[in-house]
Short mmCIF file of C-alpha atoms in Angstrom, two decimals:
data_model
loop_
_atom_site.label_atom_id
_atom_site.label_comp_id
_atom_site.label_asym_id
_atom_site.label_seq_id
_atom_site.Cartn_x
_atom_site.Cartn_y
_atom_site.Cartn_z
CA MET A 1 59.22 105.15 116.26
CA ARG A 2 58.97 108.88 115.68
CA ALA A 3 61.94 110.79 114.28
CA GLU A 4 62.18 114.51 113.68
CA LEU A 5 64.64 116.61 111.74
CA ASN A 6 66.15 119.24 114.01
CA ARG A 7 66.19 122.20 111.65
CA ALA A 8 67.60 124.59 114.25
CA SER A 9 70.77 122.55 114.88
CA LEU A 10 71.12 121.75 111.16
CA GLU A 11 70.89 125.40 110.15
CA ASP A 12 73.35 126.31 112.87
CA GLU A 13 75.94 123.78 111.67
CA PHE A 14 75.53 124.75 108.01
CA LYS A 15 75.49 128.48 108.87
CA VAL A 16 72.22 129.21 107.10
CA SER A 17 71.80 132.98 106.76
CA ASP A 18 68.48 134.73 107.37
CA ASP A 19 69.47 137.44 104.93
CA VAL A 20 67.32 136.58 101.89
CA SER A 21 69.13 139.22 99.81
CA LYS A 22 72.22 137.00 99.77
CA LYS A 23 72.59 134.79 96.72
CA VAL A 24 74.26 132.00 98.74
CA ARG A 25 72.95 131.49 102.28
CA PHE A 26 74.34 128.03 103.03
CA THR A 27 77.86 126.83 103.97
CA HIS A 28 78.64 123.18 103.31
CA SER A 29 80.17 121.00 106.01
CA SER A 30 83.33 118.93 105.75
CA GLY A 31 82.08 116.69 108.54
CA SER A 32 85.53 116.91 110.13
CA SER A 33 85.30 119.91 112.47
CA LYS A 34 84.79 119.32 116.17
CA ASN A 35 81.53 121.25 115.98
CA SER A 36 80.03 118.85 113.45
CA ARG A 37 77.18 116.61 114.57
CA ILE A 38 79.20 113.63 113.30
CA ARG A 39 82.75 113.21 111.99
CA PHE A 40 83.47 110.61 109.33
CA LEU A 41 86.75 111.51 107.57
CA PRO A 42 89.68 113.85 108.39
CA TYR A 43 89.32 115.99 105.26
CA SER A 44 88.27 119.57 104.59
CA ALA A 45 87.28 121.52 101.48
CA SER A 46 90.81 122.91 101.19
CA LYS A 47 94.32 121.45 101.04
CA ASN A 48 94.34 117.86 102.31
CA THR A 49 97.69 116.65 101.04
CA ILE A 50 100.31 115.25 103.40
CA ASP A 51 103.79 116.81 103.28
CA ASP A 52 105.47 114.16 105.44
CA PHE A 53 103.85 110.80 106.10
CA HIS A 54 106.46 110.07 108.77
CA SER A 55 104.72 112.76 110.83
CA VAL A 56 101.42 110.87 110.48
CA ILE A 57 103.18 107.78 111.83
CA GLY A 58 104.68 109.77 114.71
CA ASN A 59 101.34 111.30 115.65
CA PHE A 60 99.59 107.95 115.37
CA SER A 61 102.23 106.33 117.58
CA ARG A 62 101.75 109.02 120.21
CA TYR A 63 97.97 108.62 119.94
CA ILE A 64 97.99 104.88 120.64
CA SER A 65 100.64 105.20 123.37
CA GLN A 66 98.75 108.17 124.87
CA LYS A 67 101.72 110.55 124.88
CA LYS A 68 102.05 114.24 124.07
CA TYR A 69 104.36 115.54 121.37
CA GLU A 70 107.69 117.05 122.34
CA SER A 71 110.25 118.33 119.87
CA PHE A 72 113.26 115.99 119.79
CA ASP A 73 116.48 117.77 120.78
CA LYS A 74 119.38 115.72 119.43
CA GLU A 75 122.08 117.67 121.29
CA ALA A 76 120.30 117.34 124.63
CA PHE A 77 119.76 113.64 123.92
CA LEU A 78 123.48 113.06 123.24
CA ASN A 79 124.46 115.03 126.34
CA ASN A 80 122.08 112.90 128.39
CA ILE A 81 123.78 109.76 127.04
CA LYS A 82 127.26 111.05 127.81
CA ASN A 83 126.21 112.00 131.34
CA LYS A 84 125.24 108.38 131.98
CA VAL A 85 128.64 107.04 130.92
CA GLU A 86 131.90 107.15 132.85
CA SER A 87 134.63 107.31 130.20
CA THR A 88 137.48 109.51 129.00
CA LYS A 89 136.51 108.78 125.37
CA LYS A 90 132.96 110.09 125.28
CA TYR A 91 133.61 111.78 121.94
CA GLN A 92 134.18 108.32 120.42
CA LEU A 93 130.91 107.07 121.89
CA GLU A 94 129.11 110.07 120.40
CA LYS A 95 130.65 109.32 117.00
CA ILE A 96 129.50 105.67 117.18
CA ILE A 97 125.98 106.67 118.17
CA ASN A 98 125.81 109.22 115.35
CA GLU A 99 126.90 106.60 112.83
CA MET A 100 124.64 103.83 114.11
CA PHE A 101 121.51 105.58 115.33
CA PHE A 102 121.13 108.73 113.21
CA ASP A 103 120.60 108.98 109.47
CA ASP A 104 122.16 111.47 107.06
CA ASN A 105 119.45 114.00 107.90
CA GLY A 106 120.17 113.80 111.62
CA GLN A 107 116.95 111.86 112.28
CA LEU A 108 116.84 109.12 114.90
CA VAL A 109 116.98 105.67 113.28
CA LEU A 110 113.95 103.63 114.32
CA SER A 111 115.68 100.91 116.34
CA HIS A 112 113.08 100.41 119.07
CA PRO A 113 109.27 100.76 118.91
CA VAL A 114 109.21 103.73 121.31
CA PHE A 115 111.40 105.68 118.87
CA PHE A 116 108.30 106.21 116.71
CA ASN A 117 107.06 108.60 119.40
CA PHE A 118 109.91 110.98 118.55
CA LEU A 119 109.07 111.44 114.89
CA SER A 120 108.09 115.00 113.96
CA LYS A 121 104.57 116.35 114.42
CA GLY A 122 104.18 117.92 110.97
CA GLY A 123 101.27 120.20 110.15
CA SER A 124 97.55 120.12 110.85
CA ASN A 125 96.79 117.60 108.10
CA GLU A 126 99.29 115.12 109.50
CA SER A 127 97.72 115.50 112.95
CA LYS A 128 94.14 115.18 111.65
CA VAL A 129 94.84 111.99 109.71
CA ALA A 130 96.65 110.41 112.67
CA ASN A 131 93.86 111.30 115.10
CA PHE A 132 91.29 109.95 112.65
CA LEU A 133 93.15 106.64 112.35
CA GLY A 134 93.52 106.42 116.11
CA SER A 135 89.79 107.05 116.56
CA VAL A 136 88.51 104.51 114.04
CA LEU A 137 91.17 101.78 114.39
CA SER A 138 92.67 101.78 117.87
CA THR A 139 91.23 99.83 120.80
CA LYS A 140 91.95 99.71 124.54
CA LYS A 141 93.56 96.32 124.01
CA VAL A 142 95.93 97.80 121.44
CA GLN A 143 96.79 100.74 123.70
CA LEU A 144 97.63 98.46 126.63
CA ALA A 145 99.80 96.24 124.43
CA VAL A 146 101.59 99.26 122.94
CA LYS A 147 102.33 100.61 126.41
CA GLU A 148 103.91 97.31 127.42
CA VAL A 149 106.07 97.04 124.29
CA TYR A 150 107.13 100.70 124.34
CA GLU A 151 108.21 100.45 127.97
CA LYS A 152 110.23 97.26 127.50
CA LYS A 153 113.94 98.00 127.87
CA PRO A 154 116.04 96.44 125.07
CA ASP A 155 118.64 93.74 125.82
CA ASN A 156 121.32 95.33 123.67
CA VAL A 157 123.57 97.39 125.99
CA LEU A 158 124.10 100.33 123.65
CA LEU A 159 120.43 100.47 122.60
CA ALA A 160 119.43 100.25 126.27
CA LEU A 161 121.61 103.29 126.95
CA LEU A 162 119.75 105.24 124.27
CA PHE A 163 116.41 103.98 125.60
CA ASP A 164 117.22 105.24 129.12
CA SER A 165 118.39 108.60 127.75
CA LEU A 166 115.24 109.45 125.81
CA PRO A 167 113.22 112.41 127.10
CA LYS A 168 110.14 111.41 129.09
CA LEU A 169 107.04 112.43 127.19
CA LYS A 170 104.02 113.65 129.15
CA ASP A 171 100.91 111.50 129.25
CA GLN A 172 97.95 112.39 127.05
CA ILE A 173 95.30 111.55 129.62
CA GLU A 174 92.19 112.39 127.61
CA ILE A 175 91.93 111.14 124.04
CA ASN A 176 88.77 112.11 122.20
CA GLU A 177 87.60 109.24 120.01
CA ASP A 178 85.40 111.61 118.09
CA TYR A 179 85.41 110.12 114.58
CA TYR A 180 82.61 107.68 113.99
CA CYS A 181 83.89 104.17 113.21
CA MET A 182 81.75 102.88 110.36
CA PHE A 183 83.55 99.53 110.11
CA PRO A 184 83.92 97.63 113.42
CA GLU A 185 85.10 94.62 111.39
CA ILE A 186 88.08 96.62 110.09
CA ARG A 187 88.89 97.78 113.62
CA GLN A 188 88.76 94.17 114.83
CA CYS A 189 91.05 93.04 112.02
CA PHE A 190 93.45 95.90 112.74
CA GLU A 191 93.57 94.87 116.40
CA GLU A 192 94.38 91.25 115.55
CA ASP A 193 97.12 92.21 113.10
CA PHE A 194 98.65 94.89 115.27
CA LEU A 195 98.78 92.67 118.35
CA PHE A 196 100.65 90.14 116.21
CA LEU A 197 103.18 92.78 115.11
CA LEU A 198 103.66 93.92 118.69
CA GLU A 199 104.78 90.40 119.55
CA ARG A 200 107.45 90.62 116.84
CA GLU A 201 109.47 93.73 117.52
CA ASP A 202 111.58 93.29 114.40
CA LEU A 203 108.50 93.14 112.16
CA LEU A 204 106.90 96.08 113.94
CA ILE A 205 109.90 98.35 113.39
CA ILE A 206 110.24 97.39 109.72
CA HIS A 207 106.56 97.41 108.81
CA PHE A 208 104.85 99.90 111.15
CA SER A 209 104.59 102.66 108.54
CA GLN A 210 103.51 100.20 105.83
CA PHE A 211 100.92 98.73 108.19
CA VAL A 212 99.33 102.06 109.11
CA THR A 213 99.34 103.20 105.47
CA PHE A 214 97.59 100.02 104.37
CA TYR A 215 94.82 100.27 106.96
CA TYR A 216 94.33 103.96 106.17
CA PHE A 217 93.77 103.13 102.50
CA PHE A 218 91.65 100.06 103.34
CA TYR A 219 89.28 101.96 105.63
CA VAL A 220 88.73 105.06 103.47
CA THR A 221 88.33 102.98 100.28
CA GLN A 222 85.62 100.89 101.91
CA PHE A 223 83.94 104.07 103.15
CA ILE A 224 83.87 105.60 99.67
CA VAL A 225 82.42 102.50 98.01
CA LYS A 226 79.87 101.81 100.74
CA VAL A 227 78.39 105.31 101.02
CA ASP A 228 78.08 105.50 97.24
CA LYS A 229 75.68 102.56 97.34
CA MET A 230 73.43 104.43 99.77
CA PHE A 231 70.30 102.25 100.20
CA GLU A 232 71.12 99.67 97.55
CA PHE A 233 73.38 97.80 99.92
CA ASN A 234 71.96 96.59 103.21
CA GLU A 235 74.56 94.11 104.37
CA GLU A 236 77.54 94.20 106.67
CA GLY A 237 80.97 93.11 105.51
CA ILE A 238 83.84 94.12 103.28
CA LEU A 239 83.02 95.10 99.69
CA PRO A 240 85.18 93.60 96.94
CA ILE A 241 87.99 95.85 95.67
CA TYR A 242 90.27 94.13 93.14
CA PHE A 243 94.03 94.64 92.90
CA ASN A 244 96.65 93.71 90.33
CA VAL A 245 100.11 92.51 91.23
CA ASP A 246 103.04 94.62 90.12
CA TRP A 247 104.55 92.32 87.51
CA GLU A 248 101.45 91.13 85.63
CA SER A 249 99.84 92.46 82.44
CA ARG A 250 96.45 94.18 82.67
CA SER A 251 93.37 94.44 80.47
CA SER A 252 90.04 96.28 80.48
CA THR A 253 88.04 93.02 80.54
CA ARG A 254 89.32 91.87 83.92
CA ASP A 255 87.70 92.37 87.34
CA SER A 256 90.98 93.89 88.54
CA TYR A 257 90.26 96.80 86.17
CA LYS A 258 86.46 97.06 86.28
CA MET A 259 86.21 96.58 90.06
CA GLY A 260 89.44 98.29 91.01
CA TRP A 261 90.52 101.91 90.69
CA LYS A 262 88.19 102.53 87.74
CA MET A 263 85.24 101.84 90.04
CA ILE A 264 86.64 103.86 92.95
CA SER A 265 87.59 106.88 90.81
CA SER A 266 84.04 107.07 89.47
CA LYS A 267 82.71 107.38 93.03
CA ILE A 268 85.10 109.81 94.73
CA PRO A 269 83.74 112.94 92.96
CA LYS A 270 80.47 112.34 94.87
CA LEU A 271 82.17 111.82 98.24
CA PHE A 272 81.80 115.39 99.51
CA ALA A 273 78.09 115.38 98.59
CA HIS A 274 77.60 112.15 100.55
CA ILE A 275 79.40 113.62 103.57
CA ASN A 276 77.08 116.63 103.57
CA CYS A 277 74.00 114.45 103.12
CA LEU A 278 75.04 112.17 106.00
CA VAL A 279 75.78 115.13 108.28
CA MET A 280 72.28 116.46 107.52
CA LEU A 281 70.73 113.07 108.34
CA ASN A 282 72.52 113.14 111.67
CA HIS A 283 70.36 116.08 112.69
CA ILE A 284 67.39 113.70 112.80
CA ASN A 285 66.48 113.24 116.45
CA ASN A 286 65.47 109.67 117.25
CA GLU A 287 65.53 107.23 120.14
CA LYS A 288 67.36 104.41 118.33
CA TYR A 289 70.68 105.81 117.15
CA GLU A 290 72.97 108.60 118.30
CA ASN A 291 74.78 108.44 114.93
CA LEU A 292 73.21 107.71 111.57
CA THR A 293 74.67 106.09 108.46
CA TYR A 294 72.68 105.12 105.39
CA LYS A 295 72.49 101.58 106.75
CA ARG A 296 71.25 102.79 110.14
CA PHE A 297 68.73 105.07 108.44
CA ILE A 298 67.25 101.96 106.78
CA ASP A 299 67.00 100.24 110.17
CA LEU A 300 65.40 103.34 111.68
CA VAL A 301 62.77 103.58 108.92
CA PHE A 302 61.88 99.90 109.25
CA GLU A 303 60.80 100.55 112.85
CA MET A 304 58.41 103.34 111.82
CA ASN A 305 54.76 103.06 111.01
CA GLU A 306 53.42 104.54 107.75
CA GLU A 307 52.40 107.83 109.32
CA GLU A 308 55.83 108.32 110.89
CA LYS A 309 57.57 107.50 107.60
CA LYS A 310 55.38 109.96 105.70
CA ASP A 311 56.05 112.68 108.25
CA LEU A 312 59.84 112.26 108.10
CA GLN A 313 59.73 112.03 104.31
CA HIS A 314 57.93 115.38 104.14
CA GLN A 315 60.57 116.93 106.41
CA ILE A 316 63.36 115.69 104.12
CA LEU A 317 61.54 116.92 101.00
CA GLN A 318 61.10 120.33 102.61
CA LEU A 319 64.79 120.37 103.54
CA ASN A 320 65.67 119.68 99.90
CA ARG A 321 63.41 122.52 98.70
CA ASP A 322 64.89 124.90 101.26
CA TYR A 323 68.43 123.76 100.42
CA GLN A 324 67.87 124.65 96.78
CA SER A 325 66.44 128.05 97.77
CA TYR A 326 69.54 128.77 99.87
CA LEU A 327 71.77 128.44 96.78
CA GLY A 328 70.61 131.09 94.35
CA ASP A 329 73.65 130.67 92.09
CA VAL A 330 72.44 127.27 90.84
CA ASP A 331 70.24 126.70 87.78
CA TRP A 332 68.04 124.03 89.37
CA SER A 333 65.82 123.76 86.27
CA ARG A 334 68.53 121.73 84.54
CA LYS A 335 68.80 119.16 87.34
CA ASN A 336 67.40 115.74 86.49
CA ASN A 337 65.58 113.52 88.95
CA VAL A 338 67.39 110.56 90.47
CA PRO A 339 67.00 107.22 88.67
CA PHE A 340 63.89 105.26 89.57
CA ILE A 341 64.45 102.14 91.70
CA SER A 342 61.62 99.65 91.55
CA GLY A 343 60.08 98.89 94.94
CA GLU A 344 62.01 101.61 96.79
CA GLN A 345 60.12 103.33 99.59
CA GLU A 346 59.49 107.02 98.96
CA ILE A 347 61.39 108.10 102.07
CA PHE A 348 64.61 106.59 100.69
CA THR A 349 64.00 108.26 97.32
CA SER A 350 63.67 111.61 99.12
CA VAL A 351 67.13 111.16 100.69
CA ARG A 352 68.61 110.19 97.34
CA GLU A 353 67.04 113.34 95.84
CA LEU A 354 68.63 115.43 98.61
CA GLN A 355 72.05 113.89 97.99
CA HIS A 356 71.59 114.41 94.25
CA SER A 357 70.83 118.11 94.80
CA ILE A 358 74.03 118.47 96.83
CA ALA A 359 76.11 116.66 94.20
CA TYR A 360 74.51 118.64 91.34
CA GLN A 361 75.35 122.06 92.76
CA PHE A 362 78.96 120.98 93.37
CA GLN A 363 79.24 119.90 89.72
CA THR A 364 77.77 123.10 88.25
CA THR A 365 79.14 125.96 90.36
CA GLY A 366 82.43 127.35 91.59
CA ARG A 367 82.08 124.99 94.54
CA LYS A 368 83.29 122.15 92.33
CA LYS A 369 86.90 122.94 93.29
CA PRO A 370 86.35 122.55 97.07
CA SER A 371 84.47 119.29 96.46
CA THR A 372 87.47 118.06 94.45
CA MET A 373 89.96 119.23 97.04
CA TYR A 374 88.03 117.29 99.67
CA TYR A 375 89.24 113.95 98.31
CA GLU A 376 92.70 114.99 97.07
CA GLY A 377 94.35 113.68 100.25
CA TYR A 378 92.92 110.22 99.61
CA GLU A 379 93.81 110.38 95.92
CA GLU A 380 97.38 111.36 96.79
CA LEU A 381 97.63 108.42 99.21
CA ALA A 382 96.45 106.03 96.49
CA LYS A 383 98.89 107.39 93.89
CA ASN A 384 101.83 107.27 96.29
CA TYR A 385 101.29 103.72 97.49
CA TYR A 386 98.70 101.67 95.61
CA LEU A 387 98.33 102.89 92.02
CA LYS A 388 100.29 102.13 88.88
CA ARG A 389 100.01 103.73 85.46
CA SER A 390 98.86 101.09 82.99
CA GLY A 391 99.00 102.70 79.55
CA SER A 392 95.60 103.39 77.99
CA LEU A 393 93.90 101.92 81.10
CA GLY A 394 95.13 104.80 83.19
CA TYR A 395 95.75 104.03 86.86
CA THR A 396 95.10 100.55 88.27
CA LEU A 397 95.27 99.30 91.85
CA ASN A 398 98.62 97.65 92.41
CA LEU A 399 100.41 95.59 95.05
CA THR A 400 104.17 95.02 94.95
CA GLN A 401 105.89 91.80 95.93
CA GLN A 402 106.84 93.48 99.21
CA ASP A 403 103.18 94.33 99.86
CA ILE A 404 102.06 90.76 99.20
CA VAL A 405 104.76 89.22 101.38
CA PHE A 406 103.88 91.56 104.24
CA LEU A 407 100.13 90.93 103.96
CA THR A 408 100.83 87.21 103.81
CA LYS A 409 102.72 87.46 107.11
CA LEU A 410 99.71 89.17 108.68
CA CYS A 411 97.36 86.46 107.40
CA ILE A 412 99.47 83.47 108.48
CA LYS A 413 100.64 84.96 111.79
CA LYS A 414 101.96 82.21 114.09
CA ASN A 415 100.64 79.30 112.03
CA GLN A 416 103.15 77.01 110.40
CA LYS A 417 101.06 77.09 107.23
CA ILE A 418 97.53 77.75 105.96
CA SER A 419 95.76 76.56 102.85
CA LEU A 420 95.96 78.76 99.78
CA ASN A 421 92.19 79.18 99.68
CA VAL A 422 92.07 80.23 103.33
CA LEU A 423 94.88 82.70 102.67
CA PHE A 424 92.95 84.35 99.85
CA LYS A 425 89.91 84.58 102.16
CA GLU A 426 92.10 86.24 104.81
CA LEU A 427 93.34 88.75 102.25
CA GLU A 428 89.72 89.52 101.28
CA LYS A 429 88.96 90.08 104.95
CA ARG A 430 91.57 92.85 104.67
CA GLY A 431 89.98 94.35 101.57
CA VAL A 432 92.33 92.74 99.03
CA PHE A 433 90.58 90.79 96.29
CA PHE A 434 92.28 89.11 93.33
CA ASP A 435 90.67 87.91 90.13
CA ARG A 436 91.59 84.51 88.65
CA ASP A 437 94.64 85.77 86.74
CA SER A 438 96.07 87.67 89.72
CA LYS A 439 95.52 84.67 92.01
CA LYS A 440 97.57 82.61 89.59
CA GLN A 441 100.39 85.17 89.70
CA VAL A 442 100.34 85.29 93.51
CA THR A 443 100.44 81.50 93.66
CA LEU A 444 103.45 81.48 91.30
CA LEU A 445 105.14 84.04 93.56
CA TYR A 446 104.71 81.77 96.59
CA SER A 447 106.17 78.93 94.55
CA ARG A 448 109.20 81.03 93.50
CA LEU A 449 109.78 82.00 97.12
CA ASN A 450 109.61 78.31 98.10
CA LEU A 451 106.60 78.95 100.32
CA LEU A 452 104.12 76.71 98.54
CA GLU A 453 103.53 73.19 99.76
CA LYS A 454 101.61 71.46 97.00
CA LYS A 455 99.73 68.19 97.51
CA SER A 456 97.56 68.65 94.42
CA ASP A 457 96.42 71.45 92.12
CA SER A 458 93.40 72.12 94.33
CA GLY A 459 93.54 75.32 96.35
CA ASP A 460 92.53 73.39 99.46
CA ALA A 461 95.44 71.01 98.95
CA GLN A 462 98.03 73.75 98.52
CA TYR A 463 99.51 75.38 101.61
CA VAL A 464 101.47 78.57 102.07
CA LYS A 465 104.18 78.20 104.68
CA TYR A 466 105.15 80.64 107.39
CA ILE A 467 107.38 83.48 106.20
CA LEU A 468 110.38 84.34 108.33
#
């Protein structure tokens, strides 16, 4: 199978200048603009932090319910309610509604799933993250189920009055699913869990934000770890990421440290280089794949004969040489070659060399700051929700009791009980791995909460009961 690097489209996307007098003739890609050949993550080489995560939730809710944003006008909403009521004491009704359904900041209390659609829009980062999550996680089945739940009128008379008085949002007919979903298994798991929450309105209202936050962290963490392996990893499935539980002690010898945040934090500085390398690879025209990942590139190469491999390898080597010539502010003589991997085909080594060139120039020039800013949104997410300072160990991945109870609900769903071993497998399916010590602490938690049914000390003979 012949494949050819489309240099014209690549140079157009990366804005390669023909002016050889310029020291820098190449502009790196964030892989997030709509003009990019492929979009992986919602980040740019500038500010990626989120000012209000509630706005992400609001935008995500509107994405999956296919509605357009409209600024919520509290006064118009209250007037609409009063117009639907025949009473001489409407001022008392307004006082009751203000006390029951609005918080101290005048924001609508989330008392029905459709209320999520009236959360604020926020800025561009909040919109980008929400659209990204909608693209890579949402399915048609989820959207249909959301529509049904959002349109269901509540039984409570007062809440029904509010429901009928909400402004009617316009339909968002066309939704561009333009981020590439690298993990269909995560999307499938999200669908299963979200459909369960949609059947339990009380759980959905309480946990919607926590649920979306968790899957956001789960997906991006898996992306970071998987792309860092490049061609070393040729299997599908979730990679092990180990967490601690909030109340346990930690040590540097445990898997929860070595294969937790310490591992992730060593990989994120190379994330922007991987994004640029992958975007370049996606300018390879071929008949097999519209979108290329490192894994798909392996599959593509395996269908080539030796001549075709050699030809594509030469194109990638030439791209690397040209790339270095485009960046005249880099001392390329100090760059080392990539580590040798026994038995690796030369074409894969050429891609690793290209990625190494990209990473090297980020590390040694003023472009280091943009490459750092690229992942600051993810780092902020981790620090806000899933990291804990652990003395000399620095940050470690952390789950609170509330996190564990919620994830346990998702794993058990409608079952009366499941075995402890099956439960841990279900957690791993959701990207949560525990080492032996953490498993012991989680088991003790279930026992303290009176959720553990113990027939013997064997994991297969211990069952975790349904959580109300």
